[in-house]
mmCIF file of C-alpha atoms and ligand atoms in Angstrom:
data_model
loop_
_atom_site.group_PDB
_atom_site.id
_atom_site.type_symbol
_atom_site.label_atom_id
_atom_site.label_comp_id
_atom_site.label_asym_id
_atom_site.label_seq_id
_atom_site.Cartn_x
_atom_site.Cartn_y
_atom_site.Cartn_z
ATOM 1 C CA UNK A 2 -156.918 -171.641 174.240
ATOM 2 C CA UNK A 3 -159.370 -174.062 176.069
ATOM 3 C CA UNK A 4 -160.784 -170.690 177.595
ATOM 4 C CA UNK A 5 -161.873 -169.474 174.622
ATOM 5 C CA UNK A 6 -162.992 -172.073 172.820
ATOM 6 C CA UNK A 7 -165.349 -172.593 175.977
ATOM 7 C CA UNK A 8 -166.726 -169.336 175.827
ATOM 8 C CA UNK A 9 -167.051 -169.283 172.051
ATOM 9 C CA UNK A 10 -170.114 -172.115 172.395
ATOM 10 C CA UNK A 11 -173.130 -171.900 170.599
ATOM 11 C CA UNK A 12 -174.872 -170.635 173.380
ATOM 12 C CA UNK A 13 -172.787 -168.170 174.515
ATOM 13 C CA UNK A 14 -172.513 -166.768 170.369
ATOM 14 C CA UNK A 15 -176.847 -166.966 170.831
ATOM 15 C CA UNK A 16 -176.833 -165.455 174.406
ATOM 16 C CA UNK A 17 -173.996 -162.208 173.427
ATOM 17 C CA UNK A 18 -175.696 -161.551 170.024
ATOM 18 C CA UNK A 19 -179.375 -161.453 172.274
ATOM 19 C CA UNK A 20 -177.986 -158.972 174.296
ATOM 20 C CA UNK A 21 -176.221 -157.107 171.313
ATOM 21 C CA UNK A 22 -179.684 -157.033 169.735
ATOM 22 C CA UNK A 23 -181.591 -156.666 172.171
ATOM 23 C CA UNK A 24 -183.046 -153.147 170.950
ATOM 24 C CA UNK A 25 -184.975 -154.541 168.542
ATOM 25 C CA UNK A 26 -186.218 -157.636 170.863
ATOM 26 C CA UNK A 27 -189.528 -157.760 173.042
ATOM 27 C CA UNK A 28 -188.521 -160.846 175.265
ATOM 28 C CA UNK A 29 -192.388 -160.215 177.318
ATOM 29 C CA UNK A 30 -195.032 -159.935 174.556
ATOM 30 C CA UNK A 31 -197.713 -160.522 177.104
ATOM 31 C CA UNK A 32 -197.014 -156.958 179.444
ATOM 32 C CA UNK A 33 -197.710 -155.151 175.743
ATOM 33 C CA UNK A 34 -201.515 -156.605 174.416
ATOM 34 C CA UNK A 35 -203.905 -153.773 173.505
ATOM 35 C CA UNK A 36 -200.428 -151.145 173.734
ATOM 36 C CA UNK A 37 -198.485 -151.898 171.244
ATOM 37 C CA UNK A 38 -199.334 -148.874 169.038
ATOM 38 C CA UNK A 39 -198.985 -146.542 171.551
ATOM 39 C CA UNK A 40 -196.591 -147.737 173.759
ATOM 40 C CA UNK A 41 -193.703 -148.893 170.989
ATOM 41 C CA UNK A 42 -194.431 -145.617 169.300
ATOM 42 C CA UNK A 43 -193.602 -143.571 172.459
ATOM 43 C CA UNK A 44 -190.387 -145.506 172.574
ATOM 44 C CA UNK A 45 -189.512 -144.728 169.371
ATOM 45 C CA UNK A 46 -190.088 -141.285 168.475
ATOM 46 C CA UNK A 47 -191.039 -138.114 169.967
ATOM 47 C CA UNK A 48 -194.484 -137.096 171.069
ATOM 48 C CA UNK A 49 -197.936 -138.773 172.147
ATOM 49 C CA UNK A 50 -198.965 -139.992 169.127
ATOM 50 C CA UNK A 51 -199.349 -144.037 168.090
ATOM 51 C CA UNK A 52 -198.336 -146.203 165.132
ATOM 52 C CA UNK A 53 -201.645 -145.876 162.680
ATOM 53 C CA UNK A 54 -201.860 -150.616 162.502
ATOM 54 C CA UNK A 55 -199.852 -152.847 163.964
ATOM 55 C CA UNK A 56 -199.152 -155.816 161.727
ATOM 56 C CA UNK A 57 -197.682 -159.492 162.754
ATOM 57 C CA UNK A 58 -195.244 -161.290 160.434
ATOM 58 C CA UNK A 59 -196.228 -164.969 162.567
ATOM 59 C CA UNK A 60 -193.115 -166.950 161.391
ATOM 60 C CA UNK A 61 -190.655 -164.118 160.407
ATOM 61 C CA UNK A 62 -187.957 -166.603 159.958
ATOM 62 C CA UNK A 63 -184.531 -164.104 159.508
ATOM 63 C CA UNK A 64 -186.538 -161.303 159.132
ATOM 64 C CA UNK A 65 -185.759 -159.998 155.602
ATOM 65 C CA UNK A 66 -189.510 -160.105 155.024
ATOM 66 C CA UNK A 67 -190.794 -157.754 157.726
ATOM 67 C CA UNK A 68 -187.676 -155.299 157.498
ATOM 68 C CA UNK A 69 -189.092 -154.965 153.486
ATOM 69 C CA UNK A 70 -192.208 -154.215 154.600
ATOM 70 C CA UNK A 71 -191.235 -152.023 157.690
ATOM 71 C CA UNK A 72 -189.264 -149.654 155.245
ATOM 72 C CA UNK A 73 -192.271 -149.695 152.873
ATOM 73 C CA UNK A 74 -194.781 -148.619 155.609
ATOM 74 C CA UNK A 75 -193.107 -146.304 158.345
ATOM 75 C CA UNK A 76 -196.345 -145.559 160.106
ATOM 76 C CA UNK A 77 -197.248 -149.169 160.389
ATOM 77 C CA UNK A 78 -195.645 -151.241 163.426
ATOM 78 C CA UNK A 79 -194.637 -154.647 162.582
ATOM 79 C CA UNK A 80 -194.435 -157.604 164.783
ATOM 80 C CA UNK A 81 -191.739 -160.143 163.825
ATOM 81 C CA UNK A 82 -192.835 -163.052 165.510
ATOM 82 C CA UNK A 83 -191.182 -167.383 165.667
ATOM 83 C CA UNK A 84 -190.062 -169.817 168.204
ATOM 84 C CA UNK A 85 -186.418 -170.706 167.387
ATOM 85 C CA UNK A 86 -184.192 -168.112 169.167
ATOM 86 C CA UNK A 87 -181.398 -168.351 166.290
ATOM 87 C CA UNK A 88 -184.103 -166.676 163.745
ATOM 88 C CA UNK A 89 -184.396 -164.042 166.691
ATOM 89 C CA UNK A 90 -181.235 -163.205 166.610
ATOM 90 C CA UNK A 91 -181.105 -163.340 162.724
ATOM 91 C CA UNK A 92 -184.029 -161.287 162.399
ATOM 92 C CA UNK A 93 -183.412 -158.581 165.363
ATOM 93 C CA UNK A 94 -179.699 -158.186 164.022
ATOM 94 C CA UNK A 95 -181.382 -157.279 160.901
ATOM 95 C CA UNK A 96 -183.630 -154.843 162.401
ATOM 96 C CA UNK A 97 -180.501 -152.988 164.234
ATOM 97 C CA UNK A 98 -178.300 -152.679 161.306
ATOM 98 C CA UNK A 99 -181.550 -151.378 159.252
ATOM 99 C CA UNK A 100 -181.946 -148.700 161.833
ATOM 100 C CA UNK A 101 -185.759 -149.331 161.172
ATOM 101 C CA UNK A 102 -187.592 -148.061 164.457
ATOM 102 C CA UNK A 103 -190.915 -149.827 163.126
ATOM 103 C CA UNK A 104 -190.161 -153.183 163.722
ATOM 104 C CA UNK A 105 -190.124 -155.622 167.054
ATOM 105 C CA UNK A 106 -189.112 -159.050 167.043
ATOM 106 C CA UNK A 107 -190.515 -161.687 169.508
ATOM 107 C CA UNK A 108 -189.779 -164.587 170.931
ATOM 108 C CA UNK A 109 -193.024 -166.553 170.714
ATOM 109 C CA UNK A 110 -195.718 -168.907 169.394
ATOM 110 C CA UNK A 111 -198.673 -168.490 166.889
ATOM 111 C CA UNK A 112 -200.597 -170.813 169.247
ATOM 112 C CA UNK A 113 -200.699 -168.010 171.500
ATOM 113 C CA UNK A 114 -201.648 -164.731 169.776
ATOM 114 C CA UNK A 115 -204.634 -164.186 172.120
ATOM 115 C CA UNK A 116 -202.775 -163.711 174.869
ATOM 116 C CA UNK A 117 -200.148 -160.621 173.027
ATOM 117 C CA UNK A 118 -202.684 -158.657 170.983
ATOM 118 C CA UNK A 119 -206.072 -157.781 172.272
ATOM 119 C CA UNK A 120 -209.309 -158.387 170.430
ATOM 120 C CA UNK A 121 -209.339 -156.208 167.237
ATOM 121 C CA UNK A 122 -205.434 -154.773 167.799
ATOM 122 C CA UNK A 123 -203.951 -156.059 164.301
ATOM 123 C CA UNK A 124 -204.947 -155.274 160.851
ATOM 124 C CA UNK A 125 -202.947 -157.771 159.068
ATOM 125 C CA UNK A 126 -200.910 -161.103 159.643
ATOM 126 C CA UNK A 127 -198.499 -162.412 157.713
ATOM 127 C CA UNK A 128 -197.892 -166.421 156.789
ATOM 128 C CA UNK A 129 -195.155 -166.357 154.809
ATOM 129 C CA UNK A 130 -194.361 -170.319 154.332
ATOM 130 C CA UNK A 131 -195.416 -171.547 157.357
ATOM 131 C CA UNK A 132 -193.945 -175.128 158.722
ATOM 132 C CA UNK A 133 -196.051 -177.307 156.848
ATOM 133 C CA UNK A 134 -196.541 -180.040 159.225
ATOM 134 C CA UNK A 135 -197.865 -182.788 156.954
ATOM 135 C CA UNK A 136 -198.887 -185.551 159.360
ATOM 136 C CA UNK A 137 -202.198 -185.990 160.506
ATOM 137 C CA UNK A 138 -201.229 -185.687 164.270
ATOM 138 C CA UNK A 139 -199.205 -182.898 163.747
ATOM 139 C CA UNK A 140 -202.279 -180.830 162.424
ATOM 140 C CA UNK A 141 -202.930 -178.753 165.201
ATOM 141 C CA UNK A 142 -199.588 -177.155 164.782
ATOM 142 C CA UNK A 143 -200.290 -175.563 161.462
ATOM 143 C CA UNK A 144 -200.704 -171.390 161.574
ATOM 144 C CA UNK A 145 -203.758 -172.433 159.827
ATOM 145 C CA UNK A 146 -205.579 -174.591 161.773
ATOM 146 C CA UNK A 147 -209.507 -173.954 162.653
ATOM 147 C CA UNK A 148 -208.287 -172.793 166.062
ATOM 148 C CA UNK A 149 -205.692 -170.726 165.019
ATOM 149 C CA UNK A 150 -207.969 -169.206 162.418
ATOM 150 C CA UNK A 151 -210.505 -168.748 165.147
ATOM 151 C CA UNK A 152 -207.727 -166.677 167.314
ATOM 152 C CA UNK A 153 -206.605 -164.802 164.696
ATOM 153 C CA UNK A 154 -210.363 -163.669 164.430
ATOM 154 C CA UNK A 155 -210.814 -162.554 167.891
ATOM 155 C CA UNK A 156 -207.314 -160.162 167.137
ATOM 156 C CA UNK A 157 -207.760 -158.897 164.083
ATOM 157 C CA UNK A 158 -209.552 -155.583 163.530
ATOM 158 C CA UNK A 159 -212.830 -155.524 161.825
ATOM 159 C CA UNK A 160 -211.731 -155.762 157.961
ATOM 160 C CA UNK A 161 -208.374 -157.402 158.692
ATOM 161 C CA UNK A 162 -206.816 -160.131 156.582
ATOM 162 C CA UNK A 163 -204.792 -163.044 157.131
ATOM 163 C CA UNK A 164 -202.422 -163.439 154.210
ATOM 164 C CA UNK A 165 -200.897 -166.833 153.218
ATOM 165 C CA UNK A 166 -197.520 -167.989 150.902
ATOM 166 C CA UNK A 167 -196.828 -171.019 150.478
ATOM 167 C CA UNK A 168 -194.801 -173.608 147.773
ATOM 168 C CA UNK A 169 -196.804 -176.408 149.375
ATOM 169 C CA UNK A 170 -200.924 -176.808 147.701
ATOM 170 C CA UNK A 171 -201.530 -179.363 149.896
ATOM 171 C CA UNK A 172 -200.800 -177.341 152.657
ATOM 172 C CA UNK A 173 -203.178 -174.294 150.605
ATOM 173 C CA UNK A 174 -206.062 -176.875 149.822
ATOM 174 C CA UNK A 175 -206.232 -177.362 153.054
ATOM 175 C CA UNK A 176 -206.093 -174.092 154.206
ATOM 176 C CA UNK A 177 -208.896 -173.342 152.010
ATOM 177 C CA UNK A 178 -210.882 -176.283 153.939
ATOM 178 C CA UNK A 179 -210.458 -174.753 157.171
ATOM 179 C CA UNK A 180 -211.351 -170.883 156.291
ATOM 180 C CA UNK A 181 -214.492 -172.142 155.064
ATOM 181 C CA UNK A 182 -215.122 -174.088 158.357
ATOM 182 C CA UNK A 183 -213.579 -171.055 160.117
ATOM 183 C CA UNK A 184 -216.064 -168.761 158.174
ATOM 184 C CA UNK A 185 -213.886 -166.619 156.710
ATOM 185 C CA UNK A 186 -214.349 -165.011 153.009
ATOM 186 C CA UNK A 187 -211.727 -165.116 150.854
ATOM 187 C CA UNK A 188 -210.676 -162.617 149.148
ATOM 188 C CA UNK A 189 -208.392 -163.983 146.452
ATOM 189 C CA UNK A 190 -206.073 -166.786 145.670
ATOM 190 C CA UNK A 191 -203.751 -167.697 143.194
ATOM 191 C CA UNK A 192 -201.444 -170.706 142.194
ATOM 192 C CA UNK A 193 -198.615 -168.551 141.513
ATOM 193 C CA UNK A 194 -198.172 -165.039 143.153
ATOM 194 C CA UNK A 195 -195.456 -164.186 140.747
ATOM 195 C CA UNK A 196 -197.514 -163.728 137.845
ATOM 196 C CA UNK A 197 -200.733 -162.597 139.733
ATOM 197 C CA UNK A 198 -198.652 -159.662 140.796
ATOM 198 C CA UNK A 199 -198.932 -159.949 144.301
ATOM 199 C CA UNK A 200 -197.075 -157.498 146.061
ATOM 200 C CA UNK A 201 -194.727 -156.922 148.411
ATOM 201 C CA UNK A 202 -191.631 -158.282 149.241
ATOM 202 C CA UNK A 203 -190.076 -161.625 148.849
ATOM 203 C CA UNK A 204 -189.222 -163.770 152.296
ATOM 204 C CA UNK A 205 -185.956 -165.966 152.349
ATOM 205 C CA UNK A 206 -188.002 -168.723 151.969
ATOM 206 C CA UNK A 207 -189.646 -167.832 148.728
ATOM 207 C CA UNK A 208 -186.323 -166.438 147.425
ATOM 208 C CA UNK A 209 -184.474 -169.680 148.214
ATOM 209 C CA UNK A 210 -187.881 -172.189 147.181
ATOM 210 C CA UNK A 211 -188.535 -170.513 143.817
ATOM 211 C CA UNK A 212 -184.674 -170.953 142.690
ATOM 212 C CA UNK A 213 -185.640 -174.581 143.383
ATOM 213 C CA UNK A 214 -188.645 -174.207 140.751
ATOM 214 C CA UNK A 215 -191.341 -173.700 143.682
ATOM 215 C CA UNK A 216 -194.664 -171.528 142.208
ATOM 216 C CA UNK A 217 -195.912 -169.553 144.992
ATOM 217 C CA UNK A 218 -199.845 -170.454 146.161
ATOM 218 C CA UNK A 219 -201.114 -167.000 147.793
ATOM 219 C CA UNK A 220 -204.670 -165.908 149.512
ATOM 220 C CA UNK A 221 -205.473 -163.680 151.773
ATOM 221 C CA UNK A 222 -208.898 -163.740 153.593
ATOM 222 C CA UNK A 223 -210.655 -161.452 155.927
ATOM 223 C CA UNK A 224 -213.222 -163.279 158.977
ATOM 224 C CA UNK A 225 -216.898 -163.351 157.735
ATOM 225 C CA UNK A 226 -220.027 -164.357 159.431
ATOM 226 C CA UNK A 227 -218.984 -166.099 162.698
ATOM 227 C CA UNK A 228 -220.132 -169.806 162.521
ATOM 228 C CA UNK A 229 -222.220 -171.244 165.776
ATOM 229 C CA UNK A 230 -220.038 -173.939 165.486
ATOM 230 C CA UNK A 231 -217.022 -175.264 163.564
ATOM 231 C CA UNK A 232 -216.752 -179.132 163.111
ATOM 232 C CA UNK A 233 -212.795 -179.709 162.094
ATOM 233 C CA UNK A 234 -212.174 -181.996 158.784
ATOM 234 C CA UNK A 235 -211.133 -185.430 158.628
ATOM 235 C CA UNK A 236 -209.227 -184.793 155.969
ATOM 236 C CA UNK A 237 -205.929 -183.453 158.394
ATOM 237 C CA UNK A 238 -202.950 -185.376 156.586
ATOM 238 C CA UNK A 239 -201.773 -183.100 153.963
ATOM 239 C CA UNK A 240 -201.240 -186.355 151.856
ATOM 240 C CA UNK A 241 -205.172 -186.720 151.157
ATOM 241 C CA UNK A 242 -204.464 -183.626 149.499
ATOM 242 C CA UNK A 243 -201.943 -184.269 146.978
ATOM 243 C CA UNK A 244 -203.174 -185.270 143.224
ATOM 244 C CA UNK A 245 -204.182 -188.338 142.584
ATOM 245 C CA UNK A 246 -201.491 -189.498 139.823
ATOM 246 C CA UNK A 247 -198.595 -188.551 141.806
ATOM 247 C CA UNK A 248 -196.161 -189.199 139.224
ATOM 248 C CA UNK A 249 -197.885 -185.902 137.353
ATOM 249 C CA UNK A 250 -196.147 -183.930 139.792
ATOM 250 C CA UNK A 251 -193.254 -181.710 138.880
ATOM 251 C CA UNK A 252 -192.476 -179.844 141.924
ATOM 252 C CA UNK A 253 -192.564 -181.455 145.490
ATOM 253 C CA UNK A 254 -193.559 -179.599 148.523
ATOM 254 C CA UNK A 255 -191.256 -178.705 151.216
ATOM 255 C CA UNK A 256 -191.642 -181.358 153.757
ATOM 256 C CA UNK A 257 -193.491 -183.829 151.513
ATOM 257 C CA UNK A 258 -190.378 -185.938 150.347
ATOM 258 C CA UNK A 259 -190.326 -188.758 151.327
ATOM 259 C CA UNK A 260 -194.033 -189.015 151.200
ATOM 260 C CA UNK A 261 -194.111 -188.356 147.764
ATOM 261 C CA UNK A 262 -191.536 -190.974 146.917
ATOM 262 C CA UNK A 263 -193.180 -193.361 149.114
ATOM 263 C CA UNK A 264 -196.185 -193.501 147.100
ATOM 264 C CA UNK A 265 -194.278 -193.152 143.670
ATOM 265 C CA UNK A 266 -192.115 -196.690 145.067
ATOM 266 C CA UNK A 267 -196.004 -198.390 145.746
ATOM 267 C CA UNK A 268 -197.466 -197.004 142.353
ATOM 268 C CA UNK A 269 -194.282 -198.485 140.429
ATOM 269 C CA UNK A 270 -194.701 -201.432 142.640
ATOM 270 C CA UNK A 271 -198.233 -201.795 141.442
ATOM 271 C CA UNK A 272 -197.787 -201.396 138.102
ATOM 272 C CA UNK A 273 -195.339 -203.614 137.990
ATOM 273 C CA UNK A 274 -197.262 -205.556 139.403
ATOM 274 C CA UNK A 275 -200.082 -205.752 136.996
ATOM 275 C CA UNK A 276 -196.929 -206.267 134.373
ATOM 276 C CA UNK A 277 -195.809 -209.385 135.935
ATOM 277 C CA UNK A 278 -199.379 -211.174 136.160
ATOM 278 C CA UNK A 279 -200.252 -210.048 132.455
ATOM 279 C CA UNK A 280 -196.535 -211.274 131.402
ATOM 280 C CA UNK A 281 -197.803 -214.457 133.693
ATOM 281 C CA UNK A 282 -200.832 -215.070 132.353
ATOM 282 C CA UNK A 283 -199.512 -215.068 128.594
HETATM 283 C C1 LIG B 319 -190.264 -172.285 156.717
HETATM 284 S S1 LIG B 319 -189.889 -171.040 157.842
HETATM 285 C C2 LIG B 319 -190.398 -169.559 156.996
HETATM 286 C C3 LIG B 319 -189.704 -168.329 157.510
HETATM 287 C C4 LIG B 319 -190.074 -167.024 156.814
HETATM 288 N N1 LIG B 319 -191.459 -166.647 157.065
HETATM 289 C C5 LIG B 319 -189.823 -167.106 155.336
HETATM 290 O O1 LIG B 319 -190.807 -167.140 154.566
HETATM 291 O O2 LIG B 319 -188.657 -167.116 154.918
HETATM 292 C C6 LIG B 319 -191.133 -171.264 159.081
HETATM 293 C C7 LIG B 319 -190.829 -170.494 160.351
HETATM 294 O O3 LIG B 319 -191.953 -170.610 161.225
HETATM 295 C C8 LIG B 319 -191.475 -170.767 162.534
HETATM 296 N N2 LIG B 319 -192.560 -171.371 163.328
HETATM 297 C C9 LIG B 319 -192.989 -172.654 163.315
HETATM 298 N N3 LIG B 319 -194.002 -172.822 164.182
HETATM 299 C C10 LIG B 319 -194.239 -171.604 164.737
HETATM 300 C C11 LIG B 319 -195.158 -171.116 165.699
HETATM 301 N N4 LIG B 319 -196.034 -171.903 166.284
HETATM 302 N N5 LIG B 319 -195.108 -169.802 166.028
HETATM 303 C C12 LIG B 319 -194.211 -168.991 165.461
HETATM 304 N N6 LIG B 319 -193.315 -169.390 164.542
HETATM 305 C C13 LIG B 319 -193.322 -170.669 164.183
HETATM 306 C C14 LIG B 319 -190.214 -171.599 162.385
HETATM 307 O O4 LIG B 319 -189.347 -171.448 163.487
HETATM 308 C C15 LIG B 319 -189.620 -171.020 161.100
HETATM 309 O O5 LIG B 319 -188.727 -169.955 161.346
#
């Protein structure tokens, strides 16, 4: 009994269902930039010919996204891409079982996409709810970021768009900041993608946020006019970029909490306050 329960661990469940997947995994991005339409088609299907775009889903999550899409667009090649091996699994599992031959999942980071994809190799990138990071020193980490934004430029083809969901406008507002300091045009954005028709499938994350009474902020945006130079915002905690009465919001971000109810305690405390010096002064 001891045997097995040693050999049933965590890891060895993640390290057996890598393997099991593996089909559908690309554990060494790097060996494929300026290939990947080529090189995954020829491993695919028969003949010379390539995939017509290659498109990155950059946070893919379980993968239910990017499998929708991949059985939408069968000439397209879609990159599943995130950091945390269980959504690997997850999302490469999902890829087998679809039988979809359009689809790779990687193990890797947005803050490297210059290094997979060569300049001008994707046409479009998917940010479907990316981790919203909402402290100030943990703004470099966002998928939208000025130097993420100015990455994603140097891969994307001429025309390409960046596409971003998202239950969090704070996290959109200051999005918007950054593709203007970026220099990109956008295209269009909406505060809720539901009724503005946008298309596509649904992630897990928008599934599971919009039961919870999330609207969905979208935009996509395509790089304009490169700027000489890009001077970042001050403005990098997502908090500056919450209304001002924050008791007039209904819905609360993912990952704003505690935030939130921190400054709901201080403007109660305030008010009250104000109540106890005008029940003073009387
Ligand atoms: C909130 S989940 C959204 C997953 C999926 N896109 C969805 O909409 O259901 C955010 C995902 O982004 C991944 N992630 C966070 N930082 C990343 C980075 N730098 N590069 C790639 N993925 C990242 C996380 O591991 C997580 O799976």
């Amino acid at each position: 009994m001891h045997g097995i329960h040693a050999r049933v661990s965590k890891n060895f469940v993640l390290e057996d269902r890598l393997e099991r997947y593996a089909d559908a995994i690309e554990p060494d991005p790097y060996a494929w930039a300026g290939r990947w339409a080529e090189a995954c088609h020829q491993l695919t299907r028969e003949g010379l010919a390539r995939f017509s775009e290659v498109r990155l889903d950059l946070g893919c999550g379980k993968g239910s996204f990017v499998a929708a899409m991949a059985k939408e667009n069968p000439d397209v090649l879609f990159v599943g891409m995130d950091t945390e091996p269980l959504c690997i699994v997850y999302a490469a599992q999902l890829i087998c079982e679809s039988g979809l031959d359009n689809v790779v999942i990687v193990p890797g980071s947005g803050m490297r996409v210059t290094e997979m994809f060569a300049p001008g190799e994707l046409s479009r990138i998917y940010l479907n709810f990316p981790t919203p990071f909402p402290r100030t020193r943990e703004a470099r980490r966002r998928l939208t970021d000025i130097d993420r934004l100015a990455d994603y430029r140097r891969v994307l083809a001429p025309g390409g768009v960046i596409r971003l969901k998202t239950d969090s406008q704070p996290l959109r507002d200051y999005t918007l900041v950054e593709l203007g300091i970026a220099g990109y045009d956008l295209l269009w954005s909406t505060d809720d993608a539901r009724e503005a028709g946008v298309e596509g499938p649904s992630s897990e994350y928008e599934d599971r946020l919009t039961a919870k009474g999330a609207s969905v902020f979208a935009l996509e945006a395509t790089p304009g006019e490169k700027p000489a130079r890009m001077e970042q915002t001050d403005r990098l905690g997502l908090v500056a970029y919450l209304p001002s009465d924050v008791n007039a919001i209904g819905y609360v971000p993912r990952g704003m909490e505690s935030t939130v109810e921190n400054l709901r305690n201080r403007d109660l405390k305030r008010r009250m306050g104000h109540h106890h010096r005008r029940n003073f002064g009387k």
